[in-house]
Short mmCIF file of C-alpha atoms in Angstrom, two decimals:
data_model
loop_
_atom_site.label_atom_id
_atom_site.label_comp_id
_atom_site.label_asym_id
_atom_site.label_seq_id
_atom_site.Cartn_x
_atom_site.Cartn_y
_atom_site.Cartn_z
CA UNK A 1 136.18 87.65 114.44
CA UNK A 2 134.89 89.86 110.97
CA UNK A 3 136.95 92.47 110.64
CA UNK A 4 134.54 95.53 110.22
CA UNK A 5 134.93 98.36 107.23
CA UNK A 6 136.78 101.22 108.37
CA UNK A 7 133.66 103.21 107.99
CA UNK A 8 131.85 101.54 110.46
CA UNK A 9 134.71 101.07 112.98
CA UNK A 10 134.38 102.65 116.51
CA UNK A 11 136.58 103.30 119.28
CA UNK A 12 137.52 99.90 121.46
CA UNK A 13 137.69 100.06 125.54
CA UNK A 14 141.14 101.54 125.62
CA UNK A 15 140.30 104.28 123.55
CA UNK A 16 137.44 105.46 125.34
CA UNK A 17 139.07 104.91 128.53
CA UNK A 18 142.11 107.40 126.86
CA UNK A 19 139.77 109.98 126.80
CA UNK A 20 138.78 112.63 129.71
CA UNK A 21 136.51 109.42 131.40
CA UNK A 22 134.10 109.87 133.88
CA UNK A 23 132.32 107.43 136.39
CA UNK A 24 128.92 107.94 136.75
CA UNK A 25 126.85 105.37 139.70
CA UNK A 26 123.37 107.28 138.94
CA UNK A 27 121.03 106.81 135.95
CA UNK A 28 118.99 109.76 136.84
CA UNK A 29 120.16 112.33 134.19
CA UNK A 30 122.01 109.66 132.28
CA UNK A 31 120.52 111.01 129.06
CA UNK A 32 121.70 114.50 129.11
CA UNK A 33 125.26 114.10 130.47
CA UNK A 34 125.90 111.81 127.41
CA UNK A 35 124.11 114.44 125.00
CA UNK A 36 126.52 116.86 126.70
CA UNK A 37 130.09 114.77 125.79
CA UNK A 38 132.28 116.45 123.83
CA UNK A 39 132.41 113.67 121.12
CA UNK A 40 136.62 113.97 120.27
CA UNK A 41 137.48 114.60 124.14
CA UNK A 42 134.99 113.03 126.66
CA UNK A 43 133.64 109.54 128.06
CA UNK A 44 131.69 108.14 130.89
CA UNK A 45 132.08 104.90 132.56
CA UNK A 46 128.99 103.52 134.05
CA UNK A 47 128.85 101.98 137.75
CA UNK A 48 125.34 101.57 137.36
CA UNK A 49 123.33 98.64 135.62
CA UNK A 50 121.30 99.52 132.02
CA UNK A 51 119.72 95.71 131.78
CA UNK A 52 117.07 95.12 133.94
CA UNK A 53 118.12 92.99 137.15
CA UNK A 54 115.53 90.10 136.43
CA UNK A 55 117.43 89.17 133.54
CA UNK A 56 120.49 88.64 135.94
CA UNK A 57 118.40 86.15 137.94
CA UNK A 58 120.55 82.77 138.65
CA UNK A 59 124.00 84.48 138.57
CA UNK A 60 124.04 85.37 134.68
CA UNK A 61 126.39 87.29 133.15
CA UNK A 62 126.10 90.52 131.68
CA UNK A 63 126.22 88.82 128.26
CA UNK A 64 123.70 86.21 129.38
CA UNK A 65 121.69 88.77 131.11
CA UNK A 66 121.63 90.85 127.65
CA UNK A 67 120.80 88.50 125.33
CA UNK A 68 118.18 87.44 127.35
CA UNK A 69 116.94 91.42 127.33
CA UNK A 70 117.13 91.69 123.59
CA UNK A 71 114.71 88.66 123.15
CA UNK A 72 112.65 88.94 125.86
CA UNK A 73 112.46 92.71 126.73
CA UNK A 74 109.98 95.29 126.84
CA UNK A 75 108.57 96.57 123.85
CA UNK A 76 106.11 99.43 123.58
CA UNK A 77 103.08 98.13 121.83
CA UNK A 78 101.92 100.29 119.49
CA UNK A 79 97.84 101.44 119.32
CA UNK A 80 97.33 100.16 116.05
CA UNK A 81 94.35 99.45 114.39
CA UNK A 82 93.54 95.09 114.98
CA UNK A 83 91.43 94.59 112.15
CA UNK A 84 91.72 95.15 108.27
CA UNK A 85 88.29 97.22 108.34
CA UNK A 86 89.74 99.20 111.14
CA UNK A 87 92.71 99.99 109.50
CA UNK A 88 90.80 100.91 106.07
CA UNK A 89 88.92 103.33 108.43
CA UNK A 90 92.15 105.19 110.15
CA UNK A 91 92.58 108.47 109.63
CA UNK A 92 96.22 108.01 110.94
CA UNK A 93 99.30 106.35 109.64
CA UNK A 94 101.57 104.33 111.35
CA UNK A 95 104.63 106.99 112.14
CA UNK A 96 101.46 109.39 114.24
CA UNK A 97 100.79 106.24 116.04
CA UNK A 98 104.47 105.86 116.53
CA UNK A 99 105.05 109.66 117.91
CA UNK A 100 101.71 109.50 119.93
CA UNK A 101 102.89 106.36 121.47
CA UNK A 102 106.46 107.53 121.84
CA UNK A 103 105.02 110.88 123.00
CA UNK A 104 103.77 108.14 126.71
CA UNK A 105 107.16 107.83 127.67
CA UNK A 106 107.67 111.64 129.07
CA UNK A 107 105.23 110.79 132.04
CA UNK A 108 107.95 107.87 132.86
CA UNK A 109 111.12 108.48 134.97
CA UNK A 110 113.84 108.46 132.36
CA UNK A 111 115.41 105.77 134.59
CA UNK A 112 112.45 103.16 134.74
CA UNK A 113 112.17 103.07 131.67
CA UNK A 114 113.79 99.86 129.94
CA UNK A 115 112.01 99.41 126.82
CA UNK A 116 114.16 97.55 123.92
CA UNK A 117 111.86 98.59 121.00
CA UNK A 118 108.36 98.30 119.92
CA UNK A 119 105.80 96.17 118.24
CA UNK A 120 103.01 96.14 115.93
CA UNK A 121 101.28 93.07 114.49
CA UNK A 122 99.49 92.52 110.82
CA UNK A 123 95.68 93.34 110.28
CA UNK A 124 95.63 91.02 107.33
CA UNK A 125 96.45 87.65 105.11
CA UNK A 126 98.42 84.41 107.03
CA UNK A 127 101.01 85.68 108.56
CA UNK A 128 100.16 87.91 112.27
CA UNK A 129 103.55 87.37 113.62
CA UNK A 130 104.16 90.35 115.88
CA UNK A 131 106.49 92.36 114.08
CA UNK A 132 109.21 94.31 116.68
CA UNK A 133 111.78 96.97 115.76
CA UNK A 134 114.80 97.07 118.47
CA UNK A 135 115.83 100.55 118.92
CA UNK A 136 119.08 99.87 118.73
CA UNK A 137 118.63 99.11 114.27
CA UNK A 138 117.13 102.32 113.47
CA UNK A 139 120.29 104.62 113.80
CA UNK A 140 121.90 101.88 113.03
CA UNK A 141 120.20 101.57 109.40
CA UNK A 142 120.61 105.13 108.87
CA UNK A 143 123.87 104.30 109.32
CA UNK A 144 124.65 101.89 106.35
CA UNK A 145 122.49 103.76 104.30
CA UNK A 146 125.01 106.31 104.79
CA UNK A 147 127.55 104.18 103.76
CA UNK A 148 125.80 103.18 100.72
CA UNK A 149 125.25 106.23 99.27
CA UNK A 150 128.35 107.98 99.85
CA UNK A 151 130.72 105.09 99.36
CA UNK A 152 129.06 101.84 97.78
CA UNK A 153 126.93 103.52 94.68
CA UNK A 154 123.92 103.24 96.78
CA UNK A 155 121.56 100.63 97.44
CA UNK A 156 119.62 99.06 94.53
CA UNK A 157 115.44 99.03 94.28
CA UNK A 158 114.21 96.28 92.11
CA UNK A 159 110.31 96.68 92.35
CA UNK A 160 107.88 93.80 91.53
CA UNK A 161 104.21 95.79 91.79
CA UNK A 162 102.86 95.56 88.26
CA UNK A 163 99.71 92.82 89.75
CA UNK A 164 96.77 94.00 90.35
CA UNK A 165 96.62 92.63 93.84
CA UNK A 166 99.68 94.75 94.94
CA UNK A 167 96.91 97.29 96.52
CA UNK A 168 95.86 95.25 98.82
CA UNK A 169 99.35 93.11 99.13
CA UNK A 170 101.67 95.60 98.73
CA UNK A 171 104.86 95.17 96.44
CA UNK A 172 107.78 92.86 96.80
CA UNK A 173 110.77 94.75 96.75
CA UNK A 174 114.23 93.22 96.02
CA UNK A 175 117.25 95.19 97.36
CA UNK A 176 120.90 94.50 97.53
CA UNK A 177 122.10 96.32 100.72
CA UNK A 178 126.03 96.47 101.31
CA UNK A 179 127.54 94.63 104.38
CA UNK A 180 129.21 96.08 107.60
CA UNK A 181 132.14 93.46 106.99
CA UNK A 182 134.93 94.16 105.07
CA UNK A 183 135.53 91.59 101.89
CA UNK A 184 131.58 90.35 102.12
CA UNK A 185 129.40 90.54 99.20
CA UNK A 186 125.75 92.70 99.51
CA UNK A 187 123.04 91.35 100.85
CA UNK A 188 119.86 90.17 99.12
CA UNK A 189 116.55 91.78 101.05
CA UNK A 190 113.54 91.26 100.12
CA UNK A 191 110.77 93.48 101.05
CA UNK A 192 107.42 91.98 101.59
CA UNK A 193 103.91 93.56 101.64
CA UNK A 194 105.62 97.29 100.88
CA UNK A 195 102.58 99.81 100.44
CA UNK A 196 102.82 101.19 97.48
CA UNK A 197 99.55 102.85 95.97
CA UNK A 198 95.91 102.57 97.74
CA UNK A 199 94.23 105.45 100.14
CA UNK A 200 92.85 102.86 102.42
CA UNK A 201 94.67 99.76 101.52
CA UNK A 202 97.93 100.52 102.59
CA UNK A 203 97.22 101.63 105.83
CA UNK A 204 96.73 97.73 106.82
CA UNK A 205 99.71 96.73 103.92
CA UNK A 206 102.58 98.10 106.46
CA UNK A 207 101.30 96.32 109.02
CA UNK A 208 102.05 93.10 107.42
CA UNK A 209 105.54 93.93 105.99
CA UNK A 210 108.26 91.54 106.11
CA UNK A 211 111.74 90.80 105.13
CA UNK A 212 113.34 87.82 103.39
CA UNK A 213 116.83 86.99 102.41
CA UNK A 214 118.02 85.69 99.18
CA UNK A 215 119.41 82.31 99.14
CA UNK A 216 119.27 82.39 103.28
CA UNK A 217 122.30 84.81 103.48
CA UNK A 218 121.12 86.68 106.34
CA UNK A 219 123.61 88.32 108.49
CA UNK A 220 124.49 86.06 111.88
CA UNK A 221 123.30 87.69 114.56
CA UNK A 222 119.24 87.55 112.83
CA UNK A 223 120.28 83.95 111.95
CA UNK A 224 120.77 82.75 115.61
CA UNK A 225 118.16 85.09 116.85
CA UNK A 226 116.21 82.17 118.51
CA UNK A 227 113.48 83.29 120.91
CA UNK A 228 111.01 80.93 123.03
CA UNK A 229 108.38 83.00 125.24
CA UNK A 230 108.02 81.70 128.68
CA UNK A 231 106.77 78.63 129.24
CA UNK A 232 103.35 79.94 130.72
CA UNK A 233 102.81 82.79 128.58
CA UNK A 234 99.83 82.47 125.43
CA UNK A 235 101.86 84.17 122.74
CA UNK A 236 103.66 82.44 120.48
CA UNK A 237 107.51 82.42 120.44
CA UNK A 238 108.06 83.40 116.58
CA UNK A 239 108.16 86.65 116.25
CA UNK A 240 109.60 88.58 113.35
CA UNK A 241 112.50 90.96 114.36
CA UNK A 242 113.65 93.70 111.99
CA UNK A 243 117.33 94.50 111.41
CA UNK A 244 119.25 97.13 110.36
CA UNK A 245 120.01 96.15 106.75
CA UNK A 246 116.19 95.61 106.40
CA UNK A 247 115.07 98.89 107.65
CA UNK A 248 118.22 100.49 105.52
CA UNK A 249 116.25 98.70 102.59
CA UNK A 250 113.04 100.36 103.29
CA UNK A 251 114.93 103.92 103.40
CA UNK A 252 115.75 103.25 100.00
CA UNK A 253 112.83 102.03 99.05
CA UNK A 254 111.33 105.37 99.99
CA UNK A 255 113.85 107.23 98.31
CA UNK A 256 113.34 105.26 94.89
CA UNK A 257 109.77 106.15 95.28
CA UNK A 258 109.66 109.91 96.02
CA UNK A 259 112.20 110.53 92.81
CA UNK A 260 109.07 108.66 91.09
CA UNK A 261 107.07 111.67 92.84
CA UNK A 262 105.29 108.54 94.74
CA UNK A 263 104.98 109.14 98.61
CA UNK A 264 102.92 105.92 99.82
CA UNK A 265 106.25 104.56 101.25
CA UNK A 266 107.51 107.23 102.97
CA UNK A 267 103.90 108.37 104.32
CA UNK A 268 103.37 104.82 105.43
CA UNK A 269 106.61 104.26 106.98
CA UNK A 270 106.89 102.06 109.97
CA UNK A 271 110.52 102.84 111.30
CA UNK A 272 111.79 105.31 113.78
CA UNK A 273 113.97 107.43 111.61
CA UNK A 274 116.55 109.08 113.85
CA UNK A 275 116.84 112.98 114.03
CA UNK A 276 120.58 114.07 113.30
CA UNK A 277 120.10 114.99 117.37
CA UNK A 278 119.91 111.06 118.25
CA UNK A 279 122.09 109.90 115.87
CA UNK A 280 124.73 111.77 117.39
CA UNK A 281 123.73 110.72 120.84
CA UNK A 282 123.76 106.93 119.27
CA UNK A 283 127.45 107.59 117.95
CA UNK A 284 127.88 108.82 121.53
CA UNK A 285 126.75 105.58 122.95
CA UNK A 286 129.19 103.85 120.62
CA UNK A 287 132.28 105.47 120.76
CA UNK A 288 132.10 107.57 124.19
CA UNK A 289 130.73 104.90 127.09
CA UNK A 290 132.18 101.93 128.78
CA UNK A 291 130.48 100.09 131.45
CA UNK A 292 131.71 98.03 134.46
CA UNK A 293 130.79 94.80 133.86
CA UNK A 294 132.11 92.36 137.11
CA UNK A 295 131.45 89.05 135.57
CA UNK A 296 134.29 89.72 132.97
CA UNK A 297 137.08 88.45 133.49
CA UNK A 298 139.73 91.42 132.10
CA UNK A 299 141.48 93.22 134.93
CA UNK A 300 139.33 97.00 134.34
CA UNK A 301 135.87 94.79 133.80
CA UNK A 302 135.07 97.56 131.03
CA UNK A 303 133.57 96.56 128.24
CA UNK A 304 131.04 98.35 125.74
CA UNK A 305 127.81 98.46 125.42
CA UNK A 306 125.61 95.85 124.56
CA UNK A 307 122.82 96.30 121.62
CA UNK A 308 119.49 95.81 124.49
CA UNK A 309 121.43 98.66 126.86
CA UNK A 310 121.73 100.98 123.58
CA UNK A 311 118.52 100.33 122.59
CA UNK A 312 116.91 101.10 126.70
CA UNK A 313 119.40 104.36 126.59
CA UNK A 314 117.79 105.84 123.02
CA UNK A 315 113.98 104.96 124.83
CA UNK A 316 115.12 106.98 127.47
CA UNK A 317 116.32 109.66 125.03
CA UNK A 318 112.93 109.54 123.48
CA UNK A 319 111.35 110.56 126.88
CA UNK A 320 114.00 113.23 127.80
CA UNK A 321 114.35 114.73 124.50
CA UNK A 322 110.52 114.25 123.13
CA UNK A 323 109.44 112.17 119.94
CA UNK A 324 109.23 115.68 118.09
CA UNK A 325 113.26 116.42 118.78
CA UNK A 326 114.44 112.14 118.19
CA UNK A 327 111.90 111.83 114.76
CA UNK A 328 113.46 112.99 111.99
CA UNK A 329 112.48 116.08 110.08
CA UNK A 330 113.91 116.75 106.64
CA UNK A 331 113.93 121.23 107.17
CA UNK A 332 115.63 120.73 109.95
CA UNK A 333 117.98 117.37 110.06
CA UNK A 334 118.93 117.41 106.32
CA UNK A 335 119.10 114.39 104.18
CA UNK A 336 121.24 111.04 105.83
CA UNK A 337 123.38 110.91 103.52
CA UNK A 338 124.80 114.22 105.08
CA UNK A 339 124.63 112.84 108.54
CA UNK A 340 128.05 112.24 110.15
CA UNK A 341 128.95 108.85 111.84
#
């Protein structure tokens, strides 16, 4: 198994079990009694399922059952514009759509809600692969871009936008993002259709960005992210999933921009970037909760939380706490470099 950098360690089973551990069987109010743990003291051990029970159809196991939920779950499609014209014609960018659409789930019961992410497809050129962002990246990005920047020098922005057609297009971006694993060199993203100047152009430019990796050195767990829709179902099976090493590019990406007193890629941002609120419920989620899992085989049946029951847990924190109080805001949560994990 990779042995992770210290900085991105987390406490195993037995630790969280050390601490003052709770069992809760009820979802209702799940949200709120994690917000209320007392990060260096408390835990909770859940009784009570996060992955939806279809996914545990034919006796899987919880690890079946999850993967299954990370590649097939819900995702909240966004109300984008479907056409280039329609796009050029928005008075909105993408994160309003994202916060209006967000804004849906406080009409749901926090515990019906099972969401993994959300979606939004191109408006434009070849490629109209759906585009989805787990939930579970976006802390998670903010994350090793706080790692970068306070212990790796950073992450480096190599722009390529000098063509003409870049309005339209959008820039190709090269970054070198560190890795999670300790003794493993950085890896090479490559940011695709990145809006970087044009009032009405880049509004349909995000929704076509992509990611590519340098000499096919993507991390693992993209790599043998292979999803098939069901067999009767009209959309296709490739889809293109963002991860959090990608979306920890784009941060940067704005960042190099804005000290060029450029905003296009921080207005036209298509991430959720996590309030300092969340991302202390998401270090919560980490480092405070086991769940029973009875298809292990260990003598507690503990284990930790899997990335499409972290991701349903910060949808439901979207509905209890509001998109306002989970989207960050830079008066109030500070910059993420100052963010603790």
């Amino acid at each position: 198994m990779a042995i992770r950098k210290s900085f991105f360690k987390e406490r195993t089973e037995a630790e969280i079990s050390r601490l003052n551990l709770r069992q809760v069987y009820n979802p209702r109010g799940l949200v709120q009694r994690i917000l209320d743990l007392d990060p260096d003291q408390d835990s909770i051990e859940l009784r009570v399922r996060i992955t939806p029970g279809d996914f545990f159809k034919g006796d899987k196991t919880g690890a079946v059952a999850s993967r299954k939920c990370y590649k097939h779950g819900n995702v909240i499609l966004l109300s984008q514009p479907f056409t280039q014209r329609d796009a050029y014609e928005s008075d909105e960018n993408i994160a309003s759509i994202i916060a209006r659409d967000f804004g849906k789930l406080k009409n749901m019961r926090e515990e019906e809600i099972n969401y993994v992410g959300y979606s939004f497809r191109p408006v434009q050129d070849n490629d109209r692969r759906k585009r989805i962002v787990p939930f579970v990246w976006c802390p998670e990005a903010i994350r090793i871009f706080n790692y970068a920047e306070n212990n790796a020098g950073g992450i480096d922005v190599r722009p390529f936008s000098e063509s003409k057609r870049v309005r339209r297009e959008g820039a190709k971006i090269l970054c070198d993002v560190p890795s999670r694993t300790a003794k493993k060199g950085r890896y090479g993203v490559k940011l695709v259709h990145v809006p970087v100047i044009g009032p009405y152009e880049r509004r349909a430019v995000v929704l076509g960005l992509k990611t590519e990796y340098e000499n096919g050195g993507e991390p693992e767990h993209k790599k043998y992210n292979i999803r098939y829709t069901w067999e009767r179902e009209n959309e296709s099976s490739d889809v293109s999933t963002f991860y959090p090493h990608e979306i920890a590019a784009y941060i940067a990406v704005m960042k190099h921009y804005l000290d060029e007193q450029n905003a296009t890629p921080f207005e036209m941002n298509p991430f959720l970037l996590v309030s300092r609120k969340e991302a202390d419920f998401y270090n919560k989620l980490r480092s405070n909760v086991v769940i029973f899992d009875p298809s292990l085989s260990s003598k507690d049946k503990l284990r930790k939380l899997h990335i499409d029951e972290i991701s349903i847990l910060i949808a439901r924190s979207i509905a209890v706490l509001g998109p306002e109080e989970v989207m960050w805001n830079l008066s109030r949560d500070g910059k993420f470099k100052d963010y603790e994990f």
